[in-house]
Coordinates of C-alpha atoms in Angstrom, one line a residue:
Chain S
G132 CA 117.2 100.7 83.9
Q133 CA 114.4 102.5 85.4
Q134 CA 115.3 106.0 86.9
V135 CA 113.4 108.2 89.1
M136 CA 114.8 111.9 88.4
Q137 CA 114.2 115.0 91.0
I138 CA 114.9 118.6 90.3
P139 CA 115.9 120.9 91.9
Q140 CA 119.1 119.3 93.5
Y141 CA 119.2 122.5 96.0
Q142 CA 116.9 125.2 96.8
H143 CA 117.1 128.1 98.8
V144 CA 114.4 130.5 99.9
Q145 CA 113.6 133.1 102.3
E146 CA 111.4 131.8 104.8
G147 CA 107.1 132.5 103.5
E148 CA 108.0 131.8 99.9
D149 CA 107.1 128.6 98.3
F150 CA 108.8 125.6 97.4
T151 CA 108.1 123.2 94.7
T152 CA 110.0 119.6 93.8
Y153 CA 109.7 117.7 90.9
C154 CA 110.0 114.2 90.3
N155 CA 110.1 112.4 86.7
S156 CA 110.0 108.6 86.0
S157 CA 111.2 106.9 83.0
T158 CA 108.3 104.4 83.3
T159 CA 104.7 104.0 84.8
L160 CA 104.9 103.6 88.7
S161 CA 102.5 101.5 90.6
N162 CA 102.6 104.3 93.1
I163 CA 104.8 107.3 94.7
Q164 CA 105.6 108.1 98.2
W165 CA 107.4 111.1 99.8
Y166 CA 110.0 111.2 102.0
K167 CA 111.5 114.1 104.3
Q168 CA 115.4 113.5 105.7
R169 CA 116.3 116.3 108.1
P170 CA 120.1 116.8 108.2
G171 CA 121.8 114.1 110.3
G172 CA 118.6 112.0 110.1
H173 CA 117.0 109.3 108.5
P174 CA 113.8 109.4 105.9
V175 CA 110.6 109.6 107.6
F176 CA 107.7 108.7 105.4
L177 CA 105.0 111.8 104.2
I178 CA 102.6 110.5 102.2
Q179 CA 101.8 108.1 99.6
L180 CA 99.9 108.5 96.3
V181 CA 98.2 105.7 94.0
K182 CA 96.1 107.4 91.6
S183 CA 96.2 108.9 88.3
G184 CA 95.7 112.7 89.4
E185 CA 95.3 112.2 92.8
V186 CA 96.3 115.5 94.9
K187 CA 96.6 114.9 98.6
K188 CA 97.3 117.9 101.0
Q189 CA 99.1 117.8 104.5
K190 CA 98.5 121.7 106.0
R191 CA 100.9 123.4 103.9
L192 CA 102.1 120.4 101.7
T193 CA 100.3 119.7 98.6
F194 CA 101.2 116.4 96.7
Q195 CA 100.6 115.7 93.2
F196 CA 100.3 112.4 91.1
G197 CA 100.6 113.0 87.0
E198 CA 97.6 111.6 85.0
A199 CA 100.1 109.7 83.2
K200 CA 101.4 108.3 86.6
K201 CA 105.1 109.3 85.7
N202 CA 105.6 112.3 87.5
S203 CA 104.8 113.9 90.8
S204 CA 105.4 117.2 92.6
L205 CA 105.4 118.1 96.3
H206 CA 104.7 121.7 96.8
I207 CA 105.1 123.7 100.4
T208 CA 103.4 126.8 100.8
A209 CA 104.8 129.5 103.2
T210 CA 108.0 127.5 104.2
Q211 CA 108.8 127.7 107.6
T212 CA 112.5 126.8 109.3
T213 CA 111.1 123.8 110.4
D214 CA 110.9 122.6 106.7
V215 CA 114.3 122.1 106.3
G216 CA 115.8 119.2 105.0
T217 CA 116.0 116.7 102.2
Y218 CA 112.7 115.8 100.4
F219 CA 112.6 112.4 98.7
C220 CA 110.5 110.8 96.1
A221 CA 110.2 106.9 95.8
G222 CA 108.6 105.5 92.8
M223 CA 107.5 101.8 93.2
G224 CA 107.9 99.8 89.7
N225 CA 109.6 96.4 90.4
Q226 CA 111.1 98.0 93.5
F227 CA 111.1 101.6 95.2
Y228 CA 113.5 103.6 93.0
F229 CA 114.6 106.9 95.3
G230 CA 114.9 110.1 93.1
T231 CA 117.8 112.1 94.1
G232 CA 116.4 114.2 96.4
T233 CA 116.0 118.2 97.0
S234 CA 117.9 119.6 99.7
L235 CA 115.6 122.8 101.1
T236 CA 117.4 125.8 103.1
V237 CA 114.9 128.0 104.4
I238 CA 116.7 131.6 105.5
P239 CA 115.0 133.2 108.2
Chain H
D199 CA 108.0 101.4 121.1
G200 CA 107.6 99.5 117.9
G201 CA 110.7 100.7 115.5
I202 CA 113.9 99.5 113.9
T203 CA 117.2 99.6 115.5
Q204 CA 120.2 99.8 113.8
S205 CA 124.1 99.5 115.4
P206 CA 126.3 100.6 115.3
K207 CA 125.9 104.4 114.5
Y208 CA 129.8 105.0 113.7
L209 CA 132.0 102.8 112.4
F210 CA 135.4 102.7 111.4
R211 CA 137.3 99.9 109.4
K212 CA 140.7 99.5 107.9
E213 CA 140.7 99.0 104.0
G214 CA 140.8 94.5 103.5
Q215 CA 138.3 94.2 106.7
N216 CA 134.8 93.0 106.6
V217 CA 132.3 94.5 109.0
T218 CA 128.7 93.7 109.8
L219 CA 125.8 96.1 109.9
S220 CA 123.0 95.4 112.4
C221 CA 119.4 95.3 111.7
E222 CA 116.6 94.8 114.2
Q223 CA 112.8 95.8 113.7
N224 CA 109.8 94.7 115.8
L225 CA 107.0 96.0 113.8
N226 CA 106.3 92.3 112.8
H227 CA 107.2 93.1 109.0
D228 CA 107.8 90.7 106.4
A229 CA 109.9 93.1 103.8
M230 CA 113.3 94.7 105.0
Y231 CA 115.9 96.7 102.8
W232 CA 119.6 97.9 103.0
Y233 CA 120.1 101.3 100.8
R234 CA 123.2 103.0 100.9
Q235 CA 123.4 106.5 100.6
D236 CA 126.1 108.7 99.7
P237 CA 126.3 112.7 99.8
G238 CA 123.9 114.9 97.5
Q239 CA 122.6 111.4 96.0
G240 CA 119.8 109.3 96.4
L241 CA 119.0 106.3 98.2
R242 CA 120.3 103.0 96.2
L243 CA 119.3 99.4 97.2
I244 CA 121.7 97.1 98.3
Y245 CA 119.3 94.1 98.9
Y246 CA 116.0 93.5 100.1
S247 CA 114.2 90.2 101.4
Q248 CA 110.2 89.6 100.9
I249 CA 110.0 87.1 103.8
V250 CA 112.2 85.3 105.9
N251 CA 115.3 83.0 104.7
D252 CA 114.8 84.6 101.3
F253 CA 116.3 88.0 100.1
Q254 CA 117.5 89.6 96.5
K255 CA 120.0 91.4 95.2
G256 CA 119.5 95.4 94.4
D257 CA 121.2 97.4 92.3
I258 CA 124.4 97.8 94.2
A259 CA 124.9 94.6 95.4
E260 CA 128.5 93.7 94.5
G261 CA 130.9 93.5 97.6
Y262 CA 128.0 92.9 100.1
S263 CA 126.2 90.0 101.6
V264 CA 123.2 89.6 104.0
S265 CA 121.3 86.9 105.8
R266 CA 117.3 86.4 106.8
E267 CA 117.3 83.5 109.1
K268 CA 115.0 85.0 111.5
K269 CA 112.3 87.9 110.9
E270 CA 113.3 90.3 112.9
S271 CA 116.8 90.8 111.5
F272 CA 118.4 91.4 108.8
P273 CA 122.5 92.1 109.1
L274 CA 124.2 93.6 106.3
T275 CA 128.1 92.8 105.7
V276 CA 130.3 94.6 103.6
T277 CA 133.0 92.6 102.3
S278 CA 136.8 94.1 101.4
A279 CA 135.4 93.5 97.5
Q280 CA 133.6 96.4 98.2
K281 CA 135.5 99.1 96.6
N282 CA 134.2 102.1 98.0
P283 CA 132.6 101.3 101.1
T284 CA 132.3 105.2 102.8
A285 CA 129.1 105.7 103.0
F286 CA 125.7 105.7 105.4
Y287 CA 124.1 102.6 105.1
L288 CA 120.2 103.1 106.0
C289 CA 118.1 99.6 107.1
A290 CA 114.0 99.7 106.1
S291 CA 111.4 97.6 106.7
S292 CA 107.7 97.5 105.2
I293 CA 104.4 95.2 105.9
A294 CA 105.2 93.3 102.9
W295 CA 107.4 94.0 99.5
G296 CA 106.1 97.2 97.8
T297 CA 103.6 97.9 100.2
G298 CA 103.0 100.5 102.2
E299 CA 105.4 103.1 103.9
L300 CA 109.4 102.1 104.8
F301 CA 110.5 102.5 107.8
F302 CA 114.1 103.3 108.2
G303 CA 116.5 102.9 111.0
E304 CA 118.4 105.9 112.5
G305 CA 121.6 104.8 110.1
S306 CA 125.1 103.4 110.3
R307 CA 127.8 105.6 108.7
L308 CA 130.8 103.8 107.7
T309 CA 134.4 105.1 107.2
V310 CA 137.0 103.0 105.4
L311 CA 140.5 104.4 107.0

């Protein structure tokens, strides 16, 4: 079946360092979404990418969708303690397939 | 305020008992979903409903059942046939199937004693 793999599973960074998480799908996606889940919370929508090669920015966050629409990345510049949480990608095939998530810890 | 309400937040159950988790939305969304989240894992789809009076199995539907008699409500029953029911259950909705962002409830944590 369709799978969305996400790496790394865990990432610990010093505050101020950059962070990147990657998603890869076994099949072409019609779109990809990114969600953030704070510890003890529920996933909250961040963004949706639809077009091949699309890049979107939200302040310190940069999202990319690959040319083949099979991979995506989220990059955070100069992490802050408020960035702590688990970041999930969700690719739309015949349903939303969630990646396993990357848990980000930011060390002050 | 519009949103999704899940209840109860915490639930304890003895083996062999069925339990029903409530999910209500007032966003006027057509599509609703149930996901299961286990520690260190992503969200796995249990059931989804594209429209009222219709629902479909997701990847891990065995041992679960749902109904969608009203647009606003999509309850999930965890039956005694579910082998490992202890998990965090998340309900979500979207304006239409496969369209737009998913809005999640705060989740229900089920523990089987």
